C-alpha cells in the first residue's frame, strides 16, 4: 500500500516533467522561427524603395508606349532612373539588375526625338523617314527597358520570398 501511494505522485511528476520538456522545446522552436521572420522582414526593408521606384518607372514608360517622345517627355523616367542609380550601390543583392535598369533608362532617354523646326508645308519625305526610324529605335529601347524592369522586379521578389 505504501508503494502505491508513492508510485502515483512519482509517475505524475515524471509525466509533468516530460510535458514541461516538450513545451520548452516547442517554445524554443517558435521563438527561433519568430526571430528568423523578424530578421527577414528587417532585411526586406532594403528592397522597399527600389521596388517602389521600379513600379513608378514601369508606369511612366507605359504612358509613353507607342508614342514618339521628345526630351521633355522623359522627365519622370530620368528622375526615377537617377534615384535607382543612387540606391543601386547600396542594395547588394539586386545591384546587377538595378544597374541594368539604369543603363536601359539612359539608352531610352538618349532616343529622344529632336524638337521640330518651323516648317510651313510639313516635313519632307526623307526627314519623315529618319524620324520614323528614330521613333522605332525609341520603341525598341523602351521594350528593352521594360524587360530590365521586369527582371529586376522578379529578382527583388525572389530575394524577399525565396
PDB file of C-alpha atoms in Angstrom, residues 5-149:
ATOM      1  CA  UNK A   5       0.857   5.791  -2.675  1.00  0.00           C
ATOM      2  CA  UNK A   6       4.402   6.821  -3.622  1.00  0.00           C
ATOM      3  CA  UNK A   7       4.115   5.490  -7.145  1.00  0.00           C
ATOM      4  CA  UNK A   8       1.243   7.743  -8.191  1.00  0.00           C
ATOM      5  CA  UNK A   9       2.907  11.059  -7.250  1.00  0.00           C
ATOM      6  CA  UNK A  10       6.215   9.917  -8.760  1.00  0.00           C
ATOM      7  CA  UNK A  11       4.525   8.928 -12.025  1.00  0.00           C
ATOM      8  CA  UNK A  12       2.629  12.213 -12.212  1.00  0.00           C
ATOM      9  CA  UNK A  13       5.869  14.100 -11.518  1.00  0.00           C
ATOM     10  CA  UNK A  14       7.579  12.249 -14.376  1.00  0.00           C
ATOM     11  CA  UNK A  15       4.680  12.958 -16.738  1.00  0.00           C
ATOM     12  CA  UNK A  16       4.707  16.611 -15.698  1.00  0.00           C
ATOM     13  CA  UNK A  17       8.456  16.856 -16.269  1.00  0.00           C
ATOM     14  CA  UNK A  18       8.115  15.196 -19.679  1.00  0.00           C
ATOM     15  CA  UNK A  19       5.358  17.640 -20.682  1.00  0.00           C
ATOM     16  CA  UNK A  20       7.442  20.575 -19.432  1.00  0.00           C
ATOM     17  CA  UNK A  21      10.399  19.478 -21.584  1.00  0.00           C
ATOM     18  CA  UNK A  22       8.138  19.124 -24.626  1.00  0.00           C
ATOM     19  CA  UNK A  23       6.623  22.563 -24.069  1.00  0.00           C
ATOM     20  CA  UNK A  24      10.070  24.107 -23.573  1.00  0.00           C
ATOM     21  CA  UNK A  25      11.328  22.620 -26.852  1.00  0.00           C
ATOM     22  CA  UNK A  26       8.208  23.773 -28.692  1.00  0.00           C
ATOM     23  CA  UNK A  27       8.520  27.329 -27.369  1.00  0.00           C
ATOM     24  CA  UNK A  28      12.202  27.441 -28.348  1.00  0.00           C
ATOM     25  CA  UNK A  29      11.250  26.476 -31.911  1.00  0.00           C
ATOM     26  CA  UNK A  30       8.505  29.091 -32.023  1.00  0.00           C
ATOM     27  CA  UNK A  31      10.815  31.832 -30.744  1.00  0.00           C
ATOM     28  CA  UNK A  32      13.565  30.816 -33.203  1.00  0.00           C
ATOM     29  CA  UNK A  33      11.045  30.948 -36.046  1.00  0.00           C
ATOM     30  CA  UNK A  34       9.833  34.375 -34.865  1.00  0.00           C
ATOM     31  CA  UNK A  35      13.403  35.721 -34.739  1.00  0.00           C
ATOM     32  CA  UNK A  36      14.060  34.354 -38.239  1.00  0.00           C
ATOM     33  CA  UNK A  37      10.925  36.010 -39.637  1.00  0.00           C
ATOM     34  CA  UNK A  38      11.762  39.303 -37.887  1.00  0.00           C
ATOM     35  CA  UNK A  39      15.308  39.312 -39.327  1.00  0.00           C
ATOM     36  CA  UNK A  40      13.941  38.524 -42.787  1.00  0.00           C
ATOM     37  CA  UNK A  41      11.407  41.360 -42.541  1.00  0.00           C
ATOM     38  CA  UNK A  42      14.125  43.783 -41.480  1.00  0.00           C
ATOM     39  CA  UNK A  43      16.327  42.660 -44.374  1.00  0.00           C
ATOM     40  CA  UNK A  44      13.442  43.073 -46.818  1.00  0.00           C
ATOM     41  CA  UNK A  45      13.020  46.743 -45.992  1.00  0.00           C
ATOM     42  CA  UNK A  46      16.075  47.495 -48.143  1.00  0.00           C
ATOM     43  CA  UNK A  47      14.018  46.379 -51.166  1.00  0.00           C
ATOM     44  CA  UNK A  48      11.058  48.685 -50.467  1.00  0.00           C
ATOM     45  CA  UNK A  49      12.352  51.791 -52.240  1.00  0.00           C
ATOM     46  CA  UNK A  50      13.813  50.032 -55.293  1.00  0.00           C
ATOM     47  CA  UNK A  51      10.600  48.054 -55.719  1.00  0.00           C
ATOM     48  CA  UNK A  52       8.509  51.216 -55.447  1.00  0.00           C
ATOM     49  CA  UNK A  53      10.728  53.113 -57.904  1.00  0.00           C
ATOM     50  CA  UNK A  54      10.697  50.238 -60.366  1.00  0.00           C
ATOM     51  CA  UNK A  55       6.898  50.260 -60.242  1.00  0.00           C
ATOM     52  CA  UNK A  56       6.903  54.043 -60.842  1.00  0.00           C
ATOM     53  CA  UNK A  57       9.342  53.635 -63.718  1.00  0.00           C
ATOM     54  CA  UNK A  58       7.171  50.934 -65.248  1.00  0.00           C
ATOM     55  CA  UNK A  59       4.102  53.186 -65.057  1.00  0.00           C
ATOM     56  CA  UNK A  60       5.989  56.128 -66.546  1.00  0.00           C
ATOM     57  CA  UNK A  61       7.261  54.139 -69.510  1.00  0.00           C
ATOM     58  CA  UNK A  62       3.783  52.683 -70.071  1.00  0.00           C
ATOM     59  CA  UNK A  63       2.433  56.216 -70.526  1.00  0.00           C
ATOM     60  CA  UNK A  64       4.968  56.718 -73.318  1.00  0.00           C
ATOM     61  CA  UNK A  65       4.380  53.399 -75.088  1.00  0.00           C
ATOM     62  CA  UNK A  66       3.995  53.625 -78.868  1.00  0.00           C
ATOM     63  CA  UNK A  67       4.311  57.392 -78.765  1.00  0.00           C
ATOM     64  CA  UNK A  68       7.251  59.275 -80.305  1.00  0.00           C
ATOM     65  CA  UNK A  69       8.728  61.311 -77.463  1.00  0.00           C
ATOM     66  CA  UNK A  70      10.808  64.435 -77.172  1.00  0.00           C
ATOM     67  CA  UNK A  71      13.316  65.140 -74.394  1.00  0.00           C
ATOM     68  CA  UNK A  72      10.770  66.817 -72.086  1.00  0.00           C
ATOM     69  CA  UNK A  73       8.604  63.675 -72.160  1.00  0.00           C
ATOM     70  CA  UNK A  74      11.343  61.738 -70.368  1.00  0.00           C
ATOM     71  CA  UNK A  75      11.494  63.865 -67.192  1.00  0.00           C
ATOM     72  CA  UNK A  76       9.792  61.284 -64.936  1.00  0.00           C
ATOM     73  CA  UNK A  77      11.826  58.437 -66.368  1.00  0.00           C
ATOM     74  CA  UNK A  78      15.113  60.332 -65.993  1.00  0.00           C
ATOM     75  CA  UNK A  79      14.328  61.305 -62.405  1.00  0.00           C
ATOM     76  CA  UNK A  80      13.353  57.776 -61.394  1.00  0.00           C
ATOM     77  CA  UNK A  81      16.409  56.374 -63.162  1.00  0.00           C
ATOM     78  CA  UNK A  82      18.618  58.748 -61.198  1.00  0.00           C
ATOM     79  CA  UNK A  83      17.015  57.657 -57.911  1.00  0.00           C
ATOM     80  CA  UNK A  84      17.550  53.991 -58.785  1.00  0.00           C
ATOM     81  CA  UNK A  85      21.159  54.748 -59.745  1.00  0.00           C
ATOM     82  CA  UNK A  86      21.712  56.349 -56.353  1.00  0.00           C
ATOM     83  CA  UNK A  87      20.476  53.330 -54.439  1.00  0.00           C
ATOM     84  CA  UNK A  88      21.847  50.593 -56.722  1.00  0.00           C
ATOM     85  CA  UNK A  89      25.236  50.506 -54.984  1.00  0.00           C
ATOM     86  CA  UNK A  90      23.603  50.064 -51.570  1.00  0.00           C
ATOM     87  CA  UNK A  91      21.451  47.064 -52.486  1.00  0.00           C
ATOM     88  CA  UNK A  92      23.981  44.285 -52.837  1.00  0.00           C
ATOM     89  CA  UNK A  93      21.518  41.507 -53.670  1.00  0.00           C
ATOM     90  CA  UNK A  94      19.984  43.170 -56.749  1.00  0.00           C
ATOM     91  CA  UNK A  95      22.802  45.504 -57.796  1.00  0.00           C
ATOM     92  CA  UNK A  96      23.367  43.982 -61.284  1.00  0.00           C
ATOM     93  CA  UNK A  97      19.672  44.138 -62.151  1.00  0.00           C
ATOM     94  CA  UNK A  98      19.328  47.745 -60.961  1.00  0.00           C
ATOM     95  CA  UNK A  99      22.449  48.784 -62.875  1.00  0.00           C
ATOM     96  CA  UNK A 100      20.964  47.178 -66.000  1.00  0.00           C
ATOM     97  CA  UNK A 101      17.761  49.180 -65.464  1.00  0.00           C
ATOM     98  CA  UNK A 102      19.777  52.402 -65.105  1.00  0.00           C
ATOM     99  CA  UNK A 103      21.691  51.560 -68.281  1.00  0.00           C
ATOM    100  CA  UNK A 104      18.439  50.914 -70.165  1.00  0.00           C
ATOM    101  CA  UNK A 105      16.964  54.173 -68.872  1.00  0.00           C
ATOM    102  CA  UNK A 106      19.970  56.026 -70.278  1.00  0.00           C
ATOM    103  CA  UNK A 107      19.611  54.280 -73.634  1.00  0.00           C
ATOM    104  CA  UNK A 108      15.887  55.035 -73.759  1.00  0.00           C
ATOM    105  CA  UNK A 109      16.304  58.703 -72.852  1.00  0.00           C
ATOM    106  CA  UNK A 110      19.042  59.027 -75.483  1.00  0.00           C
ATOM    107  CA  UNK A 111      16.489  58.172 -78.174  1.00  0.00           C
ATOM    108  CA  UNK A 112      14.579  61.442 -77.657  1.00  0.00           C
ATOM    109  CA  UNK A 113      13.408  62.882 -80.952  1.00  0.00           C
ATOM    110  CA  UNK A 114      14.689  66.328 -81.919  1.00  0.00           C
ATOM    111  CA  UNK A 115      12.472  69.342 -81.484  1.00  0.00           C
ATOM    112  CA  UNK A 116      10.585  70.122 -84.662  1.00  0.00           C
ATOM    113  CA  UNK A 117      11.790  73.128 -86.599  1.00  0.00           C
ATOM    114  CA  UNK A 118       9.464  75.624 -88.224  1.00  0.00           C
ATOM    115  CA  UNK A 119       8.182  74.003 -91.411  1.00  0.00           C
ATOM    116  CA  UNK A 120       5.493  75.842 -93.326  1.00  0.00           C
ATOM    117  CA  UNK A 121       4.479  72.960 -95.580  1.00  0.00           C
ATOM    118  CA  UNK A 122       5.132  69.878 -93.452  1.00  0.00           C
ATOM    119  CA  UNK A 123       8.045  67.512 -93.144  1.00  0.00           C
ATOM    120  CA  UNK A 124       9.951  66.400 -96.259  1.00  0.00           C
ATOM    121  CA  UNK A 125       9.761  62.667 -97.009  1.00  0.00           C
ATOM    122  CA  UNK A 126      13.438  61.974 -96.274  1.00  0.00           C
ATOM    123  CA  UNK A 127      13.231  63.703 -92.897  1.00  0.00           C
ATOM    124  CA  UNK A 128       9.972  61.875 -92.156  1.00  0.00           C
ATOM    125  CA  UNK A 129      11.687  58.530 -92.753  1.00  0.00           C
ATOM    126  CA  UNK A 130      14.573  59.486 -90.474  1.00  0.00           C
ATOM    127  CA  UNK A 131      12.100  60.444 -87.736  1.00  0.00           C
ATOM    128  CA  UNK A 132      10.214  57.203 -88.269  1.00  0.00           C
ATOM    129  CA  UNK A 133      13.398  55.148 -87.858  1.00  0.00           C
ATOM    130  CA  UNK A 134      14.291  57.124 -84.714  1.00  0.00           C
ATOM    131  CA  UNK A 135      10.806  56.501 -83.313  1.00  0.00           C
ATOM    132  CA  UNK A 136      11.163  52.786 -83.999  1.00  0.00           C
ATOM    133  CA  UNK A 137      14.538  52.734 -82.205  1.00  0.00           C
ATOM    134  CA  UNK A 138      12.911  54.580 -79.316  1.00  0.00           C
ATOM    135  CA  UNK A 139      10.198  51.939 -79.055  1.00  0.00           C
ATOM    136  CA  UNK A 140      12.798  49.149 -79.168  1.00  0.00           C
ATOM    137  CA  UNK A 141      14.746  50.872 -76.369  1.00  0.00           C
ATOM    138  CA  UNK A 142      11.524  51.143 -74.356  1.00  0.00           C
ATOM    139  CA  UNK A 143      10.981  47.403 -74.802  1.00  0.00           C
ATOM    140  CA  UNK A 144      14.490  46.700 -73.501  1.00  0.00           C
ATOM    141  CA  UNK A 145      13.781  48.942 -70.519  1.00  0.00           C
ATOM    142  CA  UNK A 146      10.593  47.007 -69.780  1.00  0.00           C
ATOM    143  CA  UNK A 147      12.495  43.712 -69.831  1.00  0.00           C
ATOM    144  CA  UNK A 148      15.137  45.103 -67.467  1.00  0.00           C
ATOM    145  CA  UNK A 149      12.455  46.426 -65.077  1.00  0.00           C
TER     146      UNK A 149
END
